[in-house]
C-alpha positions as MATLAB code, in Angstrom:
seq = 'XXXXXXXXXXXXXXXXXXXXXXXXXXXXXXXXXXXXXXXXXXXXXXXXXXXXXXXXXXXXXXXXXXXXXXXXXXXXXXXXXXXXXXXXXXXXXXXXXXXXXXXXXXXXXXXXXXXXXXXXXXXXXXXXXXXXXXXXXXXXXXXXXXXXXXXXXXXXXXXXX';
ca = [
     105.654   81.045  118.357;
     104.415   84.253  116.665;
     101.402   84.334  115.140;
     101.290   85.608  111.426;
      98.547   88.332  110.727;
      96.243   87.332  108.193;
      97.716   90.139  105.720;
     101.667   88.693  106.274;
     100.386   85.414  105.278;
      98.880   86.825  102.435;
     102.096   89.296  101.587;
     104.047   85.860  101.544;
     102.023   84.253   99.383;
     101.628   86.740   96.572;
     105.199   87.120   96.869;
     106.127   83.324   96.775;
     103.600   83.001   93.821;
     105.189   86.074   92.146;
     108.719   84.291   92.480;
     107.339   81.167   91.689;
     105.825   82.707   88.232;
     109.269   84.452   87.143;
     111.294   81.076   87.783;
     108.325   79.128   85.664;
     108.771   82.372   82.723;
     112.395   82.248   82.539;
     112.288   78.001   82.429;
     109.716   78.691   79.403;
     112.344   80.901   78.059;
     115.313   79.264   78.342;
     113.766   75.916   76.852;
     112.608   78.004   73.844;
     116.313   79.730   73.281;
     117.980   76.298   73.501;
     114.909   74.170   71.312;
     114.572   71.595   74.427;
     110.970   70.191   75.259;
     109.397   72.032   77.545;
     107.247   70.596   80.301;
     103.622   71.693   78.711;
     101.578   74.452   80.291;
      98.523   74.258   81.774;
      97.073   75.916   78.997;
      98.039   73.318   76.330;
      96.914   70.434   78.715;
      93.596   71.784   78.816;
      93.199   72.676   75.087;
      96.453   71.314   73.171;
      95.008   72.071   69.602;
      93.478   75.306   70.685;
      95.725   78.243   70.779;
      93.704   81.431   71.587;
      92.301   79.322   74.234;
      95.590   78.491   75.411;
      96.520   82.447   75.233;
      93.284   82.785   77.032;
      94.354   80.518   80.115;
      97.561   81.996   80.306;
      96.119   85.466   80.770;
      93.442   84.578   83.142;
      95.666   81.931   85.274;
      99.198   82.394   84.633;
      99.996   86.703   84.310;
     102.292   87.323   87.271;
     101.109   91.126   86.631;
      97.717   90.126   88.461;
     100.220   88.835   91.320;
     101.973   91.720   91.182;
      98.889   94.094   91.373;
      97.717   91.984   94.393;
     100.564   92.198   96.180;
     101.054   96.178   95.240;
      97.565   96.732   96.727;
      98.233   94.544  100.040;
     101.126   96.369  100.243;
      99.760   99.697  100.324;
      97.059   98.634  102.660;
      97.144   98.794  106.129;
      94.454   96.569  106.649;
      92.637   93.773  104.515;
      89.282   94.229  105.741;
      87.359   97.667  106.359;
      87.696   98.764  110.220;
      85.397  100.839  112.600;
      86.057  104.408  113.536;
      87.999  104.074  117.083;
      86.038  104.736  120.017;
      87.499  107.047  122.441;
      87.115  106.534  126.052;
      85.102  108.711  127.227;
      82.201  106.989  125.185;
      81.681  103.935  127.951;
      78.107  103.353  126.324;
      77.663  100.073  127.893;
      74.730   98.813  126.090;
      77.263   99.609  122.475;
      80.017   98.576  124.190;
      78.915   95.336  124.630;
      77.464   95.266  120.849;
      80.953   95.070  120.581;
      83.280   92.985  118.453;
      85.025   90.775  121.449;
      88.260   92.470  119.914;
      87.182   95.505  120.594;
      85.840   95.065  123.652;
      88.956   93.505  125.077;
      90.723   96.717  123.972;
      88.316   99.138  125.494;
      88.589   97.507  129.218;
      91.402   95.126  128.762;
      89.065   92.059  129.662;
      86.491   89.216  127.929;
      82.974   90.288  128.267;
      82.525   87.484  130.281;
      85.834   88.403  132.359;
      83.480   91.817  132.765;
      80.834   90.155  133.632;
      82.240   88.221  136.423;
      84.190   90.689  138.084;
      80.500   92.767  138.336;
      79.009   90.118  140.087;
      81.730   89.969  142.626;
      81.719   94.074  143.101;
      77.689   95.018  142.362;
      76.447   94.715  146.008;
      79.359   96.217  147.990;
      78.856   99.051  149.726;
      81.625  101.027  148.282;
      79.719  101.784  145.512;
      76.776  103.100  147.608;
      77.292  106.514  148.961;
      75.118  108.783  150.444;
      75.932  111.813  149.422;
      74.322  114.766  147.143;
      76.798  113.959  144.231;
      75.844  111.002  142.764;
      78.252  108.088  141.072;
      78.287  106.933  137.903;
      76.743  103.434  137.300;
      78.736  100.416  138.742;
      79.338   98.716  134.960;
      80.362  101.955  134.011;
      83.078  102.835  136.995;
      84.094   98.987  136.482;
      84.788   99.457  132.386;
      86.841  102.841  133.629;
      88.674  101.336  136.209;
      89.571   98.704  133.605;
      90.737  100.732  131.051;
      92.765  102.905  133.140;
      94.334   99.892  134.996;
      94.843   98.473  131.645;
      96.919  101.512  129.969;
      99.243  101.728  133.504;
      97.295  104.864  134.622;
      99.267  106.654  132.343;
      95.891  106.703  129.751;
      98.473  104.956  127.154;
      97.321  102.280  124.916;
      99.909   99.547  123.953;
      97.430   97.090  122.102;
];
């Protein structure tokens, strides 16, 4: 099954609440154009012989125009929470890449940082990775997170997720 982003769920429940309000305002309606009892609001269960606090609770708790803002502003937003600048990747800065959100990580070099971790341990000693010639290589971690990312995009450099 798929799983629903936190900001659908939220979409779907401003929207269900928004649909729920509209049904509840034209009941209220109805009842009042055709002098039938009405099933009491929540406002005049809380404070029957009070009506500005009544009006007060109805504003604050029932104003499907606060719904509708929500949903207007989720709506327009891509995301619910703030994000961090994307790194790009040439910046394998291993000591920030592992200050990483996991998240992220597993987007930079398609693995766990434990899944990094372990596949280090299995490579670090071999002697592929120790040459003797004038031009030195880069770091092991760092030609392992490489490696990763390009296997990871297909070696086309593409990202899909």
């Amino acid at each position: 099954m798929r799983k629903i982003s936190e900001r659908q769920f939220a979409i779907r429940e401003l929207f269900m609440m928004l649909v729920l309000l509209q049904l509840e305002e034209t009941d209220c309606l109805v009842d009042a154009a055709l002098n039938l009892p009405s099933i009491p609001t929540l406002g005049s269960i809380i404070s029957p012989n009070d009506a500005s606090k009544q009006l007060i609770f109805a504003l604050e708790f029932e104003d499907s125009a606060r719904v509708a803002d929500l949903l207007r502003y989720v709506l327009s937003n891509r995301y619910l929470h703030d994000r961090l600048p994307a790194r790009t990747r040439d910046e394998f800065n291993l000591g920030q890449l592992f200050d990483m959100r996991e998240n992220d990580f597993k987007q930079a070099v398609r693995t766990t940082k434990s899944g990094f971790l372990f596949l280090l341990e299995k490579i670090y000693l071999h002697y592929v990775f120790y040459s003797n010639s004038r031009q030195s290589q880069l770091p092991i971690p760092h030609q392992l997170a490489l490696t990763l990312e390009r296997i990871g995009s297909n070696g086309n450099g593409a990202s899909v997720g």
